[in-house]
Backbone as CSV, one residue per row, in Angstrom:
resi,resn,N_x,N_y,N_z,CA_x,CA_y,CA_z,C_x,C_y,C_z
1,UNK,8.790,59.514,30.843,7.380,59.547,30.564,6.863,60.948,30.865
2,UNK,6.102,61.503,29.963,5.574,62.853,30.121,4.127,62.786,30.585
3,UNK,3.731,63.770,31.371,2.361,63.805,31.869,1.359,64.157,30.787
4,UNK,1.821,64.742,29.686,0.896,65.129,28.631,0.709,64.027,27.581
5,UNK,1.342,62.861,27.771,1.125,61.753,26.849,-0.289,61.217,27.049
6,UNK,-0.891,60.727,25.996,-2.218,60.126,26.157,-2.146,58.969,27.162
7,UNK,-3.192,58.808,27.917,-3.243,57.802,28.972,-2.970,56.393,28.431
8,UNK,-3.519,56.060,27.283,-3.304,54.731,26.701,-1.825,54.478,26.428
9,UNK,-1.126,55.485,25.912,0.306,55.342,25.638,1.084,55.134,26.930
10,UNK,0.718,55.855,27.958,1.411,55.717,29.247,1.183,54.326,29.829
11,UNK,-0.047,53.839,29.750,-0.361,52.499,30.257,0.411,51.450,29.464
12,UNK,0.446,51.585,28.154,1.175,50.642,27.300,2.659,50.614,27.671
13,UNK,3.245,51.786,27.864,4.658,51.880,28.244,4.898,51.201,29.584
14,UNK,4.020,51.453,30.538,4.165,50.834,31.860,4.008,49.318,31.784
15,UNK,3.073,48.841,30.978,2.893,47.397,30.820,4.142,46.750,30.235
16,UNK,4.760,47.397,29.271,5.997,46.868,28.687,7.115,46.827,29.720
17,UNK,7.212,47.856,30.523,8.253,47.899,31.559,8.034,46.805,32.602
18,UNK,6.788,46.606,33.009,6.478,45.561,33.987,6.798,44.188,33.407
19,UNK,6.450,43.982,32.146,6.736,42.693,31.500,8.241,42.419,31.496
20,UNK,9.043,43.412,31.160,10.498,43.243,31.168,11.011,42.926,32.566
21,UNK,10.484,43.600,33.568,10.899,43.326,34.947,10.511,41.915,35.367
22,UNK,9.316,41.483,35.003,8.890,40.121,35.336,9.793,39.096,34.664
23,UNK,10.140,39.313,33.411,11.038,38.402,32.706,12.421,38.401,33.346
24,UNK,12.855,39.552,33.804,14.175,39.667,34.412,14.274,38.830,35.682
25,UNK,13.183,38.730,36.430,13.207,38.010,37.691,12.650,36.602,37.584
26,UNK,12.356,36.148,36.388,11.909,34.769,36.226,13.126,33.857,36.238
27,UNK,12.912,32.535,36.272,14.022,31.580,36.322,14.700,31.402,34.972
28,UNK,14.146,31.988,33.956,14.758,31.893,32.635,16.127,32.550,32.631
29,UNK,17.038,31.978,31.854,18.373,32.579,31.778,18.638,33.114,30.371
30,UNK,17.570,33.530,29.713,17.746,34.101,28.386,18.079,35.577,28.504
31,UNK,18.767,36.125,27.508,19.120,37.543,27.566,17.871,38.421,27.570
32,UNK,17.931,39.491,28.314,16.810,40.415,28.417,17.325,41.815,28.129
33,UNK,16.610,42.551,27.284,16.992,43.930,27.007,16.058,44.826,27.805
34,UNK,16.607,45.581,28.741,15.803,46.487,29.547,15.606,47.784,28.788
35,UNK,16.686,48.343,28.291,16.648,49.524,27.446,17.764,49.343,26.433
36,UNK,17.717,50.096,25.371,18.792,50.017,24.389,20.133,50.335,25.021
37,UNK,20.150,51.297,25.951,21.413,51.714,26.554,21.855,50.792,27.683
38,UNK,20.971,49.895,28.148,21.318,49.030,29.273,20.882,47.604,28.971
39,UNK,21.812,46.752,28.602,21.494,45.365,28.289,21.987,44.480,29.427
40,UNK,21.157,43.521,29.799,21.516,42.581,30.843,21.511,41.188,30.238
41,UNK,22.607,40.477,30.397,22.684,39.107,29.911,22.930,38.218,31.113
42,UNK,22.001,37.339,31.362,22.163,36.401,32.449,22.972,35.211,31.959
43,UNK,23.834,34.712,32.807,24.666,33.562,32.472,23.873,32.302,32.800
44,UNK,23.833,31.367,31.877,23.133,30.110,32.126,24.043,29.158,32.893
45,UNK,23.436,28.118,33.441,24.207,27.103,34.153,25.267,26.500,33.233
46,UNK,24.869,26.218,32.003,25.791,25.605,31.039,26.975,26.525,30.745
47,UNK,26.694,27.803,30.492,27.774,28.760,30.225,28.729,28.855,31.409
48,UNK,28.172,28.831,32.606,28.996,28.932,33.813,29.931,27.726,33.921
49,UNK,29.399,26.527,33.674,30.250,25.332,33.740,31.296,25.328,32.630
50,UNK,30.934,25.788,31.452,31.913,25.858,30.355,33.049,26.790,30.742
51,UNK,32.716,27.912,31.368,33.735,28.877,31.788,34.646,28.299,32.875
52,UNK,34.075,27.565,33.822,34.835,27.060,34.974,35.596,25.765,34.680
53,UNK,35.166,25.003,33.701,35.834,23.767,33.278,36.014,22.722,34.389
54,UNK,34.935,22.331,35.072,35.071,21.277,36.077,35.391,19.940,35.407
55,UNK,36.100,19.079,36.125,36.526,17.807,35.538,35.731,16.609,36.035
56,UNK,34.946,16.774,37.094,34.160,15.650,37.608,32.883,16.173,38.276
57,UNK,32.048,15.237,38.735,30.759,15.624,39.327,30.904,16.379,40.643
58,UNK,31.963,16.113,41.399,32.180,16.850,42.650,32.425,18.321,42.327
59,UNK,33.269,18.574,41.342,33.544,19.961,40.946,32.320,20.595,40.296
60,UNK,31.573,19.837,39.487,30.357,20.388,38.883,29.357,20.778,39.978
61,UNK,29.212,19.928,40.992,28.314,20.230,42.112,28.768,21.498,42.825
62,UNK,30.072,21.611,43.039,30.633,22.804,43.679,30.300,24.055,42.872
63,UNK,30.594,24.024,41.577,30.367,25.212,40.754,28.885,25.533,40.595
64,UNK,28.044,24.510,40.545,26.612,24.796,40.445,26.080,25.391,41.752
65,UNK,26.622,24.962,42.891,26.274,25.604,44.163,26.677,27.067,44.150
66,UNK,27.881,27.327,43.653,28.364,28.710,43.535,27.484,29.504,42.569
67,UNK,27.108,28.875,41.455,26.237,29.514,40.471,24.914,29.938,41.122
68,UNK,24.335,29.030,41.904,23.050,29.335,42.544,23.171,30.523,43.491
69,UNK,24.283,30.589,44.217,24.487,31.721,45.126,24.776,33.015,44.363
70,UNK,25.648,32.923,43.384,26.119,34.120,42.683,25.108,34.661,41.674
71,UNK,24.531,33.783,40.878,23.670,34.235,39.777,22.175,34.143,40.086
72,UNK,21.784,33.191,40.890,20.368,33.067,41.254,20.074,33.710,42.604
73,UNK,21.121,34.257,43.231,20.998,34.998,44.493,20.365,34.172,45.614
74,UNK,20.654,32.871,45.637,20.174,32.011,46.715,21.142,32.105,47.887
75,UNK,20.603,32.199,49.089,21.462,32.216,50.274,21.966,30.815,50.587
76,UNK,21.167,29.817,50.252,21.553,28.423,50.438,20.846,27.605,49.363
77,UNK,21.236,26.336,49.242,20.661,25.487,48.200,20.446,24.082,48.741
78,UNK,19.466,23.402,48.166,19.131,22.036,48.554,19.589,21.078,47.458
79,UNK,19.427,19.785,47.735,19.723,18.774,46.714,18.863,19.027,45.481
80,UNK,17.591,19.373,45.695,16.698,19.639,44.557,17.178,20.836,43.736
81,UNK,17.685,21.870,44.406,18.218,23.036,43.689,19.404,22.624,42.817
82,UNK,20.298,21.817,43.383,21.471,21.347,42.626,21.024,20.473,41.456
83,UNK,20.045,19.592,41.704,19.535,18.720,40.635,18.983,19.563,39.480
84,UNK,18.208,20.591,39.808,17.646,21.460,38.765,18.749,22.223,38.033
85,UNK,19.807,22.592,38.743,20.929,23.285,38.096,21.641,22.347,37.124
86,UNK,21.812,21.073,37.503,22.403,20.096,36.582,21.538,19.978,35.329
87,UNK,20.230,19.908,35.529,19.322,19.811,34.377,19.395,21.073,33.526
88,UNK,19.479,22.234,34.178,19.604,23.494,33.452,20.887,23.570,32.648
89,UNK,21.942,22.931,33.167,23.229,22.910,32.461,23.247,21.852,31.363
90,UNK,22.223,21.028,31.346,22.111,19.950,30.361,23.299,18.986,30.429
91,UNK,23.654,18.640,31.656,24.670,17.609,31.881,24.023,16.528,32.734
92,UNK,24.515,15.290,32.652,23.903,14.210,33.427,23.907,14.514,34.930
93,UNK,22.790,14.238,35.560,22.658,14.448,37.002,23.309,13.265,37.712
94,UNK,24.208,13.521,38.666,24.827,12.411,39.397,23.764,11.582,40.119
95,UNK,24.004,10.290,40.243,23.020,9.424,40.890,22.910,9.717,42.386
96,UNK,23.983,10.223,43.004,23.964,10.514,44.435,24.528,11.916,44.682
97,UNK,23.678,12.903,44.574,24.107,14.295,44.756,24.589,14.526,46.189
98,UNK,23.943,13.873,47.162,24.377,14.030,48.555,25.843,13.650,48.727
99,UNK,26.282,12.611,48.040,27.688,12.197,48.111,28.599,13.308,47.586
100,UNK,28.212,13.933,46.493,29.023,15.019,45.911,29.053,16.222,46.856
101,UNK,27.929,16.497,47.498,27.880,17.586,48.477,28.786,17.260,49.661
102,UNK,28.705,16.019,50.163,29.543,15.616,51.301,31.028,15.699,50.973
103,UNK,31.395,15.394,49.748,32.806,15.515,49.349,33.236,16.981,49.332
104,UNK,32.333,17.871,48.961,32.641,19.307,49.013,32.707,19.801,50.459
105,UNK,31.910,19.215,51.333,31.996,19.547,52.762,33.356,19.105,53.296
106,UNK,33.786,17.896,52.924,35.079,17.373,53.380,36.236,18.261,52.919
107,UNK,36.093,18.879,51.760,37.133,19.790,51.252,37.059,21.161,51.923
108,UNK,35.986,21.391,52.667,35.810,22.686,53.320,35.134,23.719,52.444
109,UNK,34.523,23.291,51.332,33.905,24.224,50.391,32.442,24.522,50.707
110,UNK,31.708,23.550,51.263,30.304,23.727,51.615,30.156,23.565,53.122
111,UNK,29.128,24.196,53.663,28.743,23.951,55.052,27.224,23.922,55.123
112,UNK,26.728,23.227,56.134,25.284,23.128,56.287,24.710,24.487,56.672
113,UNK,23.521,24.751,56.171,22.825,26.002,56.449,21.495,25.677,57.120
114,UNK,20.727,26.693,57.422,19.396,26.474,57.994,18.536,25.727,56.984
115,UNK,17.628,24.882,57.469,16.747,24.161,56.538,15.995,25.140,55.628
116,UNK,15.814,24.707,54.406,15.114,25.521,53.409,13.884,24.734,52.975
117,UNK,12.717,25.267,53.223,11.458,24.593,52.896,11.414,23.201,53.518
118,UNK,11.929,23.088,54.751,11.926,21.817,55.462,12.976,20.819,55.002
119,UNK,13.857,21.243,54.112,14.891,20.342,53.585,16.269,20.835,54.000
120,UNK,17.181,19.889,54.122,18.563,20.223,54.444,19.130,21.119,53.343
121,UNK,19.900,22.120,53.750,20.483,23.010,52.743,21.920,23.337,53.110
122,UNK,22.644,23.834,52.122,24.061,24.140,52.271,24.364,25.492,51.661
123,UNK,25.535,25.996,52.001,26.030,27.234,51.417,27.543,27.112,51.287
124,UNK,28.130,27.956,50.451,29.581,27.951,50.320,30.215,28.553,51.565
125,UNK,31.364,28.011,51.945,32.156,28.588,53.027,33.038,29.675,52.424
126,UNK,33.741,30.402,53.269,34.674,31.404,52.731,35.782,30.703,51.947
127,UNK,36.178,29.498,52.384,37.168,28.715,51.631,36.611,28.360,50.253
128,UNK,35.337,27.983,50.209,34.692,27.667,48.937,34.617,28.872,48.021
129,UNK,34.313,30.029,48.590,34.257,31.253,47.782,35.631,31.603,47.226
130,UNK,36.668,31.426,48.046,38.033,31.688,47.564,38.406,30.707,46.459
131,UNK,38.025,29.438,46.637,38.319,28.432,45.614,37.597,28.767,44.310
132,UNK,36.364,29.233,44.415,35.606,29.604,43.216,36.247,30.799,42.533
133,UNK,36.699,31.755,43.324,37.330,32.950,42.760,38.633,32.620,42.050
134,UNK,39.356,31.653,42.581,40.626,31.274,41.949,40.423,30.153,40.937
135,UNK,39.142,29.836,40.652,38.787,28.804,39.680,39.361,27.446,40.068
136,UNK,39.414,27.191,41.359,39.882,25.914,41.908,41.237,25.512,41.340
137,UNK,42.166,26.439,41.311,43.485,26.151,40.748,44.166,24.986,41.450
138,UNK,43.813,24.765,42.706,44.447,23.680,43.448,43.682,22.374,43.330
139,UNK,42.866,22.256,42.293,42.065,21.057,42.065,42.853,19.860,42.487
């Protein structure tokens, strides 16, 4: 941006940049173009599950927890966060998400975290992160 540009043009340019930044940090997972030379494509919940190929709801819950940490930058997640991720992936929401979380705890993949907004929350363990990195080869 040059200082000799008309003020209206500078304001318009800044408004466009702010709009792009706001879209980038919204919950939408649609592709966003920041500049022609720098394109950012966010991965949707559905794309993430297609890539990981989970075979049951326990694995889907695991991968969606990982998705929330990795792509949504959440330090921990609640049952409601997982439920919204299932809806975002457009797959049926399990009737008892807590059961799926507890099964991931039993496998050593999740551990309880500090309450989030007054609700119980969880995060991946280092074992869970390793399992996610290896795409749960030992399913």
